[in-house]
Each structure stands twice: as structure tokens, then as C-alpha cells.
PDB file of C-alpha atoms in Angstrom:
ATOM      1  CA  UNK A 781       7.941 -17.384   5.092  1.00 59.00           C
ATOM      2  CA  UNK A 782       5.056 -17.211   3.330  1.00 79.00           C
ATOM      3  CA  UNK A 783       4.792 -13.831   0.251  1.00 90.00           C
ATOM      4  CA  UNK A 784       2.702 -11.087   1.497  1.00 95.00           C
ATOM      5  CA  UNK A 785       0.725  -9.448  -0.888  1.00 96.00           C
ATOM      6  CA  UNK A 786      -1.031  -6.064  -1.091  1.00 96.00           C
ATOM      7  CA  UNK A 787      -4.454  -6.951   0.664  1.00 96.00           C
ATOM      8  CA  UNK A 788      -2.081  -8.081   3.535  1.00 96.00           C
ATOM      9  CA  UNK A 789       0.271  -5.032   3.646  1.00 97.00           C
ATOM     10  CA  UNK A 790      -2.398  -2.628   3.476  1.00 96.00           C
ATOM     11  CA  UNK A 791      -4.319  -4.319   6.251  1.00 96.00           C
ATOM     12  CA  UNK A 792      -1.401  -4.444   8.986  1.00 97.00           C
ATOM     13  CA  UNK A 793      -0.350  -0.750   7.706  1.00 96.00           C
ATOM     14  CA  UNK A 794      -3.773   1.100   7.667  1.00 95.00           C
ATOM     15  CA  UNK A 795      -6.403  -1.094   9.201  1.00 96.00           C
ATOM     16  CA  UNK A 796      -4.525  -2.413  12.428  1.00 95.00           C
ATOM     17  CA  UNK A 797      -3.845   0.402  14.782  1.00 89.00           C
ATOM     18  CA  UNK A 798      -2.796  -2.091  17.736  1.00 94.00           C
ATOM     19  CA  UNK A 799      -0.157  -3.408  15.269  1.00 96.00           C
ATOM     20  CA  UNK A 800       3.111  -1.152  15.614  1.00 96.00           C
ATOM     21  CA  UNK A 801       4.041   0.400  12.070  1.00 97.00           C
ATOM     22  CA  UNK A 802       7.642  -0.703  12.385  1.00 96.00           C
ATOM     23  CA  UNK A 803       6.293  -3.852  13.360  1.00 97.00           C
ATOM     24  CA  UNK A 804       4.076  -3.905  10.433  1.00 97.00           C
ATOM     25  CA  UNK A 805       6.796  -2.469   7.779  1.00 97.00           C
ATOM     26  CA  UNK A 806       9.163  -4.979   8.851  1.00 97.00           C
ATOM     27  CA  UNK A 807       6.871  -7.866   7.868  1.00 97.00           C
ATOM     28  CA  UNK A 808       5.750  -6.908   4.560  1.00 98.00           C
ATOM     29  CA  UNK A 809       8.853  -4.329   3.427  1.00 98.00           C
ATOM     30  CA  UNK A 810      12.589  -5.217   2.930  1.00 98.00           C
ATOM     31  CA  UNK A 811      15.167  -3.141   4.420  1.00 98.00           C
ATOM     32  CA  UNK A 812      16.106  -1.360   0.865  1.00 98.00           C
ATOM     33  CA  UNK A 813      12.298  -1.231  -0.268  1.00 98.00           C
ATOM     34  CA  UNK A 814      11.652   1.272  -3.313  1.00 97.00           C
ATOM     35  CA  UNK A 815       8.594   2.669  -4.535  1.00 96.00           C
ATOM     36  CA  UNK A 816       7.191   4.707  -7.210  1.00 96.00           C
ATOM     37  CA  UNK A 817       4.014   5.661  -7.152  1.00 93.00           C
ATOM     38  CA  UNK A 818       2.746   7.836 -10.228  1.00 93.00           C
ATOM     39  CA  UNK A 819       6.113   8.649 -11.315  1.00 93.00           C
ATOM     40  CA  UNK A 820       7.391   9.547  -8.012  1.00 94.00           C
ATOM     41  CA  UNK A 821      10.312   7.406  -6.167  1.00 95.00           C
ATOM     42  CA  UNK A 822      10.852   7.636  -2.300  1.00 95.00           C
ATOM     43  CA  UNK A 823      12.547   4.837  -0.658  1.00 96.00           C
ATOM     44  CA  UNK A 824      11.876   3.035   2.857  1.00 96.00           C
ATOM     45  CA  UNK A 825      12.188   6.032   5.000  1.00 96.00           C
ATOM     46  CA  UNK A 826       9.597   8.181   3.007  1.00 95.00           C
ATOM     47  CA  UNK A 827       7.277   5.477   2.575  1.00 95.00           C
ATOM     48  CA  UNK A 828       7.659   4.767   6.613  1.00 96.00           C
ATOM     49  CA  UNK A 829       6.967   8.995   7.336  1.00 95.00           C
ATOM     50  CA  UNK A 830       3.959   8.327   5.019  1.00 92.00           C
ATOM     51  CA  UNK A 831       2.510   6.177   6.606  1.00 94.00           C
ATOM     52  CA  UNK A 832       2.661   7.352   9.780  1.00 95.00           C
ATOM     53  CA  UNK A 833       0.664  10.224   8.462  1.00 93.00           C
ATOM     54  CA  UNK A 834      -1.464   8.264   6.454  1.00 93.00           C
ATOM     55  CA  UNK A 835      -2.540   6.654  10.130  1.00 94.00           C
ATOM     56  CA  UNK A 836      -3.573   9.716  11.511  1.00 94.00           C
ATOM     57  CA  UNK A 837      -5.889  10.373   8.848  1.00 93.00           C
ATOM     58  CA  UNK A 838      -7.734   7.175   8.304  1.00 94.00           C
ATOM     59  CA  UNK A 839     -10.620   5.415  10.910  1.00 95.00           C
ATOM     60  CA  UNK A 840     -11.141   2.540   9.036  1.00 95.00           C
ATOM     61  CA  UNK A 841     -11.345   0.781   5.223  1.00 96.00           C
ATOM     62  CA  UNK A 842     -10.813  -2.327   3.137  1.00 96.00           C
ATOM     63  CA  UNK A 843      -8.706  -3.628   0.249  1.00 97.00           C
ATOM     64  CA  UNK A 844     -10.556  -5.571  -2.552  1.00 97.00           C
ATOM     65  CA  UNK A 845      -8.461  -7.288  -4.970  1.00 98.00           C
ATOM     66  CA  UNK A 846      -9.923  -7.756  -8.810  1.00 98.00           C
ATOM     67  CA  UNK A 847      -6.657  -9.094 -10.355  1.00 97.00           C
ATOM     68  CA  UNK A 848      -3.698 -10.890  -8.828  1.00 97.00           C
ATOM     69  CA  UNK A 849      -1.109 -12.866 -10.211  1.00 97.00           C
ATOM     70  CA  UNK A 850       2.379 -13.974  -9.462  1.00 96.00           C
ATOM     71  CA  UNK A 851       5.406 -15.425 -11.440  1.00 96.00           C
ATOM     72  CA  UNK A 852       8.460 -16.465  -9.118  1.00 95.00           C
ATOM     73  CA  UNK A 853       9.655 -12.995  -7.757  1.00 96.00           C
ATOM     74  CA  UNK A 854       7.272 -10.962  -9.522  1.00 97.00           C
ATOM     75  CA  UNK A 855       3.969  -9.817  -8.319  1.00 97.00           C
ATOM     76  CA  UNK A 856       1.353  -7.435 -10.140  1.00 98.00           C
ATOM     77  CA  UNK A 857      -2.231  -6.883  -8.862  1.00 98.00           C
ATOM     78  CA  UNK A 858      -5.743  -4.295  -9.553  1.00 98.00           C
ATOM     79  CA  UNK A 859      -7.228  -3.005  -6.348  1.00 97.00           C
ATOM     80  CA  UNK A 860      -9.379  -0.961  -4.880  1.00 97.00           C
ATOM     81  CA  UNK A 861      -8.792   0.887  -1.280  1.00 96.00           C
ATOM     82  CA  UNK A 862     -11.702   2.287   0.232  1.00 96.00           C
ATOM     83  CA  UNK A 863     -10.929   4.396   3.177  1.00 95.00           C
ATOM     84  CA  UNK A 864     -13.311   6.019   5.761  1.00 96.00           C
ATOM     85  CA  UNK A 865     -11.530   9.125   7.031  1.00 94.00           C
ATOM     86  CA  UNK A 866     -10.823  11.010  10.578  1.00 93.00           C
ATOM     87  CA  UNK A 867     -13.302  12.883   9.682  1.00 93.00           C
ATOM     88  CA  UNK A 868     -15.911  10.842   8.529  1.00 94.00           C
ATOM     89  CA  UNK A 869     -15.686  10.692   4.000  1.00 94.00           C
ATOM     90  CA  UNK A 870     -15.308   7.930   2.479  1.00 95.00           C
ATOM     91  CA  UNK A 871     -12.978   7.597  -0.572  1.00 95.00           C
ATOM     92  CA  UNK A 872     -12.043   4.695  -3.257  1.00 96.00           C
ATOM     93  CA  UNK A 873      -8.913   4.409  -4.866  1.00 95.00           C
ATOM     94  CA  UNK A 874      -8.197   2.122  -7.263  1.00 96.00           C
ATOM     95  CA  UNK A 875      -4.513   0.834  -7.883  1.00 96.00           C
ATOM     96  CA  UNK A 876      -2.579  -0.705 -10.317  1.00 97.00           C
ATOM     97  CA  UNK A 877       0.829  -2.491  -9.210  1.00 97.00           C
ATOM     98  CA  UNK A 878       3.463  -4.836 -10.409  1.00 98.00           C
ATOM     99  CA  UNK A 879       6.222  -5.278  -7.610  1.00 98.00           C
ATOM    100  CA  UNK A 880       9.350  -7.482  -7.168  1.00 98.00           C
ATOM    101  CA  UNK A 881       9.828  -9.660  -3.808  1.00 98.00           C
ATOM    102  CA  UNK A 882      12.701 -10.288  -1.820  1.00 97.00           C
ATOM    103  CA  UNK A 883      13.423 -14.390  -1.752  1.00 97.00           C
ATOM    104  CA  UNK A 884      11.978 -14.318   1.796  1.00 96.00           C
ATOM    105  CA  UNK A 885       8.774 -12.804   0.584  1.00 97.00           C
ATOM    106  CA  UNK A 886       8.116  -9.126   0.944  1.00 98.00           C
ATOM    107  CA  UNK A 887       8.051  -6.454  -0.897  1.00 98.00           C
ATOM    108  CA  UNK A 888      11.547  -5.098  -2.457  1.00 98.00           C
ATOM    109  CA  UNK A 889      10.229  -3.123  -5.117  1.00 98.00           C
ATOM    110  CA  UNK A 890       6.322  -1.663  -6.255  1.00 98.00           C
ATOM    111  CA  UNK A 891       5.685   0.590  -9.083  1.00 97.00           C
ATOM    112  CA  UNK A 892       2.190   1.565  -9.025  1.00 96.00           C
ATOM    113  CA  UNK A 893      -0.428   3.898 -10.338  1.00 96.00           C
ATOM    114  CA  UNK A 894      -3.579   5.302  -9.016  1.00 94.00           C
ATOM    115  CA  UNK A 895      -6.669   6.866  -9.816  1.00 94.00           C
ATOM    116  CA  UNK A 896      -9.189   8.129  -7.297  1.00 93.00           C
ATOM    117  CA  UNK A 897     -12.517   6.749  -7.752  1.00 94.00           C
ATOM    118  CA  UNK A 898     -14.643   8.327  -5.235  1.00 92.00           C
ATOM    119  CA  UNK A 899     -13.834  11.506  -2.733  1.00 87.00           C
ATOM    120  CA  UNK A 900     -12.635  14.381  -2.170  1.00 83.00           C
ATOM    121  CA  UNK A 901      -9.875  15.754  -4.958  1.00 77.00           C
ATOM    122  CA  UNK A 902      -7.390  16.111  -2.123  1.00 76.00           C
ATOM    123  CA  UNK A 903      -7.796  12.917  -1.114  1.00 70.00           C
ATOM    124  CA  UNK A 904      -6.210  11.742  -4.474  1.00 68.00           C
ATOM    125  CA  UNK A 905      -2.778  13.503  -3.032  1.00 61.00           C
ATOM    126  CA  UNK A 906      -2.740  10.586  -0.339  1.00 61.00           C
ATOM    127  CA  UNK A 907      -1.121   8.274  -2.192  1.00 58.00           C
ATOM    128  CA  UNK A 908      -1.602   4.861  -0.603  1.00 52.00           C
ATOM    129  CA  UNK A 909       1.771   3.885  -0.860  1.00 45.00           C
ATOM    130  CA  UNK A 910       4.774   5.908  -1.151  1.00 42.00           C
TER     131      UNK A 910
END
């Protein structure tokens, strides 16, 4: 299996509404994935509810990647989500994240932090991934 990485997560999560979210998890997410995301840990449950809400609230959007770089199991990137909400705003977020994968690949573990660029100062309690 080839390693996902974020641009590739975040697409099949956010951007791919035909693409079941289980389905979606499953490929990028290990069974005990962890997250922490500005100091706050949920584990794969959490981060599954949040998504599903995170899908009602967003049309459309797209990840660019300014730094990427990977060392066996270790994976750290700085990003940039832009989303175009339900209800028509646009917001950037850009990300900071150093993971660990799983031998096949995904994600086992991200620790990340964020900082909203552009939008609405709700939109900053989104949280891409958590």
C-alpha cells in the first residue's frame, strides 16, 4: 500500500461527498488512530463524529501543501485548507503537522496545530482534524 498523506486524507474526507466517510477513514486512518489538535486529544471515534459534521458544513475547498517531508514512519507537513462553506464564506487555515504511520501506510498518530488565516472567528473552532 502506498502512504497517504494529508492532501490525500483531506480530499477523500472533505472534498468527496460520493466517497462514504467510513470508506474514506478506513483508507487513510488506522483502527487505534490518535489525534491532538491544539492541545486537545480525541481518538478515532471523535475524529469520525467530527467529521461527519465537518461534511455538513463544507461545499467545497482545496489542500495546498508548502512543506512535506518523510523519514521511515514519520511524516510532518505545512498546509493550507481553504474551505468554501454551506453557506457560501470562504476560510483558510493553515496547519502544521508531524504524524506517525502505521507499517501499511496510514495515519496512526497526528499532532497538529492551526491558525486561521482567513474567515470568520468561529470558523477557527472547526478544527480540520480532530
Amino acid at each position: 500500500m502506498t502512504s497517504t498523506d494529508i492532501t490525500r486524507a483531506l480530499h477523500d474526507l472533505l472534498f468527496t461527498p460520493d466517497l462514504g466517510l467510513t470508506e474514506a477513514v478506513d483508507r487513510h486512518f488506522t483502527p487505534d488512530y490518535r489525534q491532538r489538535t491544539n492541545g486537545v486529544w480525541s481518538d478515532r471515534a471523535g475524529f469520525i463524529q467530527h467529521m461527519t459534521r465537518l461534511r455538513t458544513l463544507i461545499r467545497s475547498g482545496h489542500v495546498q501543501v508548502h512543506d512535506e517531508l518523510r523519514d521511515g514512519a514519520r511524516y510532518a507537513d505545512r498546509h493550507t485548507v481553504t474551505l468554501v462553506h454551506e453557506d457560501g464564506h470562504t476560510s483558510r487555515t493553515e496547519v502544521c503537522l508531524f504524524a506517525e504511520l502505521a507499517p501499511d501506510g496510514r495515519f496512526r498518530r497526528v499532532e497538529e496545530t492551526t491558525l486561521l488565516v482567513t474567515g470568520h472567528a468561529d470558523d477557527g473552532n472547526l478544527g480540520l482534524v480532530r
